[in-house]
Short mmCIF file of C-alpha atoms in Angstrom, two decimals:
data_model
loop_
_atom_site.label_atom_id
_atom_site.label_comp_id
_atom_site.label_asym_id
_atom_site.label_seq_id
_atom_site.Cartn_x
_atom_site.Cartn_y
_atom_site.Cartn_z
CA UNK A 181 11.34 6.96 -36.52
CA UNK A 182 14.34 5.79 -34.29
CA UNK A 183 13.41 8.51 -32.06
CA UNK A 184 9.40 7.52 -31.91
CA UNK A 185 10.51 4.17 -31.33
CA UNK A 186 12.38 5.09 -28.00
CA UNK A 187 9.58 6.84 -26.43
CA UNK A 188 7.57 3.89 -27.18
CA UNK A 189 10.09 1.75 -25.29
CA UNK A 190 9.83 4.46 -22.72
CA UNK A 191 6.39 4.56 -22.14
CA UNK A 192 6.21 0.34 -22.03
CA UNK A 193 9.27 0.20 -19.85
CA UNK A 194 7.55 2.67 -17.15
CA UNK A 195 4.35 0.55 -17.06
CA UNK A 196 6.08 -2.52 -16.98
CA UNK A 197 8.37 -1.24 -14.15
CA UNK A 198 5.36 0.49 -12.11
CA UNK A 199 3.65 -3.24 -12.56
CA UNK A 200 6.38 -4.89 -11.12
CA UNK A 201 7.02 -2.31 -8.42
CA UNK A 202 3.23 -2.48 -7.76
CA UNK A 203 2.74 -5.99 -7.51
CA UNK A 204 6.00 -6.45 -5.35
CA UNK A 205 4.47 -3.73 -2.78
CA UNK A 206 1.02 -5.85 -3.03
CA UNK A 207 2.58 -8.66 -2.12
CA UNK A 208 4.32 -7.17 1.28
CA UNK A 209 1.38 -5.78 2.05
CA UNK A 210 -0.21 -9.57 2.44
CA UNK A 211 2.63 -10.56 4.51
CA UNK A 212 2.35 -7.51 6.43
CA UNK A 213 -1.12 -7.94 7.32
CA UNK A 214 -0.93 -11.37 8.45
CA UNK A 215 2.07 -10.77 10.82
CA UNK A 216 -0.33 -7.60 12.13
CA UNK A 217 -3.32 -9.69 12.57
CA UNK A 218 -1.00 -11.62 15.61
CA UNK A 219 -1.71 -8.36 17.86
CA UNK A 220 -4.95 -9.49 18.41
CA UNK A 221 -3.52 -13.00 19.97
CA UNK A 222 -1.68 -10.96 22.87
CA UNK A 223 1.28 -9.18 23.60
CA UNK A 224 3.59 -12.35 23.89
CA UNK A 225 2.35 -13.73 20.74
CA UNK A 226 2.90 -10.84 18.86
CA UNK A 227 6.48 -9.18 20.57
CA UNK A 228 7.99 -12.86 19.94
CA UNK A 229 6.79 -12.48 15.85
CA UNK A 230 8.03 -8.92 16.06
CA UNK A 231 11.42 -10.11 17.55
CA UNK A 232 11.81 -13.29 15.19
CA UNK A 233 11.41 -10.84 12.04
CA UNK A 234 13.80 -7.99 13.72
CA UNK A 235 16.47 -10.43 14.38
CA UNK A 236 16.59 -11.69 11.06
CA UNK A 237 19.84 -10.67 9.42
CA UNK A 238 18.54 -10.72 6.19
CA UNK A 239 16.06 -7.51 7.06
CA UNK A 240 17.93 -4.86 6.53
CA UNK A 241 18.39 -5.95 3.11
CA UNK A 242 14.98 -6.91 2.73
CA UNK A 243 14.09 -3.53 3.97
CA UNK A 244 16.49 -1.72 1.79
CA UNK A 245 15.02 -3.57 -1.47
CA UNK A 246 11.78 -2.43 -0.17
CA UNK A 247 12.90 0.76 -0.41
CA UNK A 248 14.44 1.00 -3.73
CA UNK A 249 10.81 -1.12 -4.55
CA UNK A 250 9.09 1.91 -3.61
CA UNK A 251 10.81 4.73 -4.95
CA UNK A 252 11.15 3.31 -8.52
CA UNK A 253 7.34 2.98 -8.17
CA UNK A 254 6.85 6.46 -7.36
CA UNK A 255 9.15 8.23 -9.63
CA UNK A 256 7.79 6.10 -12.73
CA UNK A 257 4.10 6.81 -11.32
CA UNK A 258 4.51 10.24 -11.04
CA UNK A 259 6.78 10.37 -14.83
CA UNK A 260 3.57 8.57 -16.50
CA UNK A 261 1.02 10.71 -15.15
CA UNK A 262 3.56 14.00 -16.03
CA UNK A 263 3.68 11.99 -19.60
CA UNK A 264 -0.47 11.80 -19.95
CA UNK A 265 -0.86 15.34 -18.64
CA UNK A 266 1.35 16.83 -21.39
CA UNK A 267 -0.72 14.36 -23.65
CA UNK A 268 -4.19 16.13 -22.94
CA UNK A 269 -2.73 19.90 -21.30
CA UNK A 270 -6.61 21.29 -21.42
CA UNK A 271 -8.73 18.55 -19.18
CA UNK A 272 -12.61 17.81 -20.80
CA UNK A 273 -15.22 20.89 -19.28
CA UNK A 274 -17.64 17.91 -18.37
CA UNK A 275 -16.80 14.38 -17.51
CA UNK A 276 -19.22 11.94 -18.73
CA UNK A 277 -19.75 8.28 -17.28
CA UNK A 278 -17.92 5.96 -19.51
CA UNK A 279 -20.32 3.31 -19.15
CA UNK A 280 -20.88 -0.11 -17.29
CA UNK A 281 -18.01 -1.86 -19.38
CA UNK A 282 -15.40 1.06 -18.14
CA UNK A 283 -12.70 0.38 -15.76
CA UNK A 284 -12.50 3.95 -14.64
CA UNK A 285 -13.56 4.40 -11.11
CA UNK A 286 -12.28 6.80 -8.30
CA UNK A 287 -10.22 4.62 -7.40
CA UNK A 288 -8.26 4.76 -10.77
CA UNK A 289 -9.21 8.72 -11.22
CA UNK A 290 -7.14 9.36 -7.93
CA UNK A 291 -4.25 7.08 -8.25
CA UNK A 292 -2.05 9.70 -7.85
CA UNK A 293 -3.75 11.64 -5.54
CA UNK A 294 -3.79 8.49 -3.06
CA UNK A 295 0.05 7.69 -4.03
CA UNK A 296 1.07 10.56 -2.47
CA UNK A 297 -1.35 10.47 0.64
CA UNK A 298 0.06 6.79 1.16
CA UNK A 299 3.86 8.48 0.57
CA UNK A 300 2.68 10.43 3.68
CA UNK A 301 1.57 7.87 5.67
CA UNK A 302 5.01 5.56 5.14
CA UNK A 303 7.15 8.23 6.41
CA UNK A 304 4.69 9.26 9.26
CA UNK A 305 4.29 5.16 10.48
CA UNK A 306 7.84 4.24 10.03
CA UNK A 307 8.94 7.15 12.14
CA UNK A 308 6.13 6.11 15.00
CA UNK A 309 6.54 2.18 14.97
CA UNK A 310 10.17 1.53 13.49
CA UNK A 311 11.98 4.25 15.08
CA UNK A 312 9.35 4.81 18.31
CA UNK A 313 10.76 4.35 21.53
CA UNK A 314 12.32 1.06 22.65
CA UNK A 315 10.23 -0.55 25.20
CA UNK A 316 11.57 -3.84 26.93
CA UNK A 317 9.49 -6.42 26.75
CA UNK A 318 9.70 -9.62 28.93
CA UNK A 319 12.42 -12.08 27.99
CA UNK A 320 14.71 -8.63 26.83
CA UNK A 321 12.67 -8.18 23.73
CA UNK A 322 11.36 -4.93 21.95
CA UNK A 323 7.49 -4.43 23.38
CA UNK A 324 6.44 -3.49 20.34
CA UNK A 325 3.07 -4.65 21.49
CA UNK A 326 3.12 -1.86 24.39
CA UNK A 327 4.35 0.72 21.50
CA UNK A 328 1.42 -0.09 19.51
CA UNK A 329 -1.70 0.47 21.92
CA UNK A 330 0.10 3.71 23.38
CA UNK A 331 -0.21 4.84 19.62
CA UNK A 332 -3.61 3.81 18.94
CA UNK A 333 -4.54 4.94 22.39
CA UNK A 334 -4.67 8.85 20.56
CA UNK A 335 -7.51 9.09 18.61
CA UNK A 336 -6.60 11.31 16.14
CA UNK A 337 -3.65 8.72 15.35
CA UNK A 338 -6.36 6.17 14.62
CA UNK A 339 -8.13 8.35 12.29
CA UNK A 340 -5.48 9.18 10.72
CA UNK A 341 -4.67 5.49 10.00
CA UNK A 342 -8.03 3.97 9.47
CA UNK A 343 -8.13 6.78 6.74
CA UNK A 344 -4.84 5.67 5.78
CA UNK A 345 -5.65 2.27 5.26
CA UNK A 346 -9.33 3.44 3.34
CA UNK A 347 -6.69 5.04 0.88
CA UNK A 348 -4.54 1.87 0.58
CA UNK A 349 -7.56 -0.07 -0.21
CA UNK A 350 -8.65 2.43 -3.43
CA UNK A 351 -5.44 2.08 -4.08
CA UNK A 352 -5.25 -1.82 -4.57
CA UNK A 353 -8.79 -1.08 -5.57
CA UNK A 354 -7.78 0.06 -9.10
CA UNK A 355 -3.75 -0.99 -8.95
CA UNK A 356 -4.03 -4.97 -8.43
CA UNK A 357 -5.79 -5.51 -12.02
CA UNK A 358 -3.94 -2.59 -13.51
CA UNK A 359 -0.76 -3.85 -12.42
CA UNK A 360 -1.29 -7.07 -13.96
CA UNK A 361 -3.02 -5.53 -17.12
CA UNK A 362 0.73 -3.93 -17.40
CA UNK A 363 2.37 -7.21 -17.79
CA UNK A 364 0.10 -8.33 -20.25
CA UNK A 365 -2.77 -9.67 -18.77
CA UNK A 366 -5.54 -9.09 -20.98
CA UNK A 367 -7.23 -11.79 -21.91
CA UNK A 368 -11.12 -11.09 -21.20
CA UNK A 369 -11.15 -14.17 -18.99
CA UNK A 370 -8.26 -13.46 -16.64
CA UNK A 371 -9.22 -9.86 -16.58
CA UNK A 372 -12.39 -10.08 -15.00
CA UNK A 373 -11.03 -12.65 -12.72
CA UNK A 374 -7.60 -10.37 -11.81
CA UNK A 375 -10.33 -7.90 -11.07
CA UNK A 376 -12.36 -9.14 -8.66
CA UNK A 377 -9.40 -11.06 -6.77
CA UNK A 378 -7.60 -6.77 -6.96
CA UNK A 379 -10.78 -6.08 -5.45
CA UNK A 380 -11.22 -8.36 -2.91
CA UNK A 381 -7.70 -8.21 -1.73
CA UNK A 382 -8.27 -4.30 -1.46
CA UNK A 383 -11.11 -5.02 0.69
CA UNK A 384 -9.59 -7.45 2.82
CA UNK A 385 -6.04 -6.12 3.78
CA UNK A 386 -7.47 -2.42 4.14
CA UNK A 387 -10.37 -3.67 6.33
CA UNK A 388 -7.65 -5.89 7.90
CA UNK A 389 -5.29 -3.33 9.22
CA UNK A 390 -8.40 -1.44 10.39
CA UNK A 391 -9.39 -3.86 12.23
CA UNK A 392 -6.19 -3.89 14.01
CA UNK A 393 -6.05 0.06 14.63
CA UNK A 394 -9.36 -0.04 16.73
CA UNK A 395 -8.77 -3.18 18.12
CA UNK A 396 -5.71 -1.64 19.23
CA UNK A 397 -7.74 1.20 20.87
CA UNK A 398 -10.46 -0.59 22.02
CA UNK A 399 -8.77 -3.18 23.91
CA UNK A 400 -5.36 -3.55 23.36
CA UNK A 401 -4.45 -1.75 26.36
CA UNK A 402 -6.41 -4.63 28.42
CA UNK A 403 -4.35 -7.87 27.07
#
């Protein structure tokens, strides 16, 4: 019993903890977007955001939490969908739609799938934008601006993050509500609401960051 009871715990604790984890990610990704969205004001505008966040001594521990944020998320994500694998070994010959009160969607068939595109993605754009080269700006700042539009200048780079950010958004698509569903969130009212709002934030930030990519390539290069 003792035994059955622990990988009860088990099993809550790793939803609870990819909730969290989930949610914590969701939220930099709204403060991410915004400070994006100041490319499109300019280069001065955006280098002098860019340099005020840098500068802060607080980011490397910010950065490092993010980190740790992510991992946990990961390992637990991958250790839960191990856990229901093992649960059904031999997968159904024909899936069958679940019906118009179902949650299951693409989006939440493929959350895996799409966690480990967007693992891809992470290490690819922090080696390109964090650790690109060091371009001084005026004033002796990082042109981060000047970093960016070389980037997006390749077009194979932009596909590669416009599909990117598609990914991110059927990831929030399904995550957002789930997340939330993890903490306990299940009253019918608040569902349906946590759902739309998972939705709508999927649509926004993902269209938002693709906005920036090909504004970046269609006329960053002329600010």
């Amino acid at each position: 019993m003792s035994t059955r009871l622990r990988a009860l715990d088990s099993s809550v604790a790793t939803k609870i903890l990819i909730g969290v984890t989930g949610l914590a990610l969701f939220l930099f990704l709204i403060t991410h977007i915004i400070g994006n969205s100041l490319f499109l004001l300019g280069p001065t505008i955006f280098n002098t955001y860019a340099h005020t966040l840098t500068s802060n001594p607080l980011v490397p521990v910010i950065e490092l939490g993010l980190l740790l944020i992510f991992l946990v998320h990961i390992v637990k994500a991958v250790k839960m969908f191990g856990a229901n694998k093992q649960a059904r070994p031999i997968q159904y010959e024909r899936k069958e739609p679940a019906g118009a009160t179902s949650r299951k969607s693409l989006a939440s068939s493929t959350m895996i799938l799409s966690g480990f595109w967007l693992l891809l993605f992470v290490v690819v754009h922090v080696k390109g934008f964090k650790y690109g080269p060091e371009y001084e700006g005026p004033g002796g700042v990082r042109d981060l601006y000047r970093l960016v539009t070389e980037a997006f200048g390749n077009p194979l780079i932009v596909l590669f993050y416009v599909v990117s950010m598609l990914v991110v958004g059927s990831h929030l698509w399904h995550g957002v509500s789930s997340a939330f569903q993890s903490l306990g969130v299940s009253h019918k009212q608040w569902t349906g609401r946590l759902l739309t709002f998972g939705r709508v934030a999927a649509v926004v930030i993902s269209g938002g960051f693709v906005v920036i990519a090909l504004w970046a390539y269609l006329f960053g290069g002329r600010s």
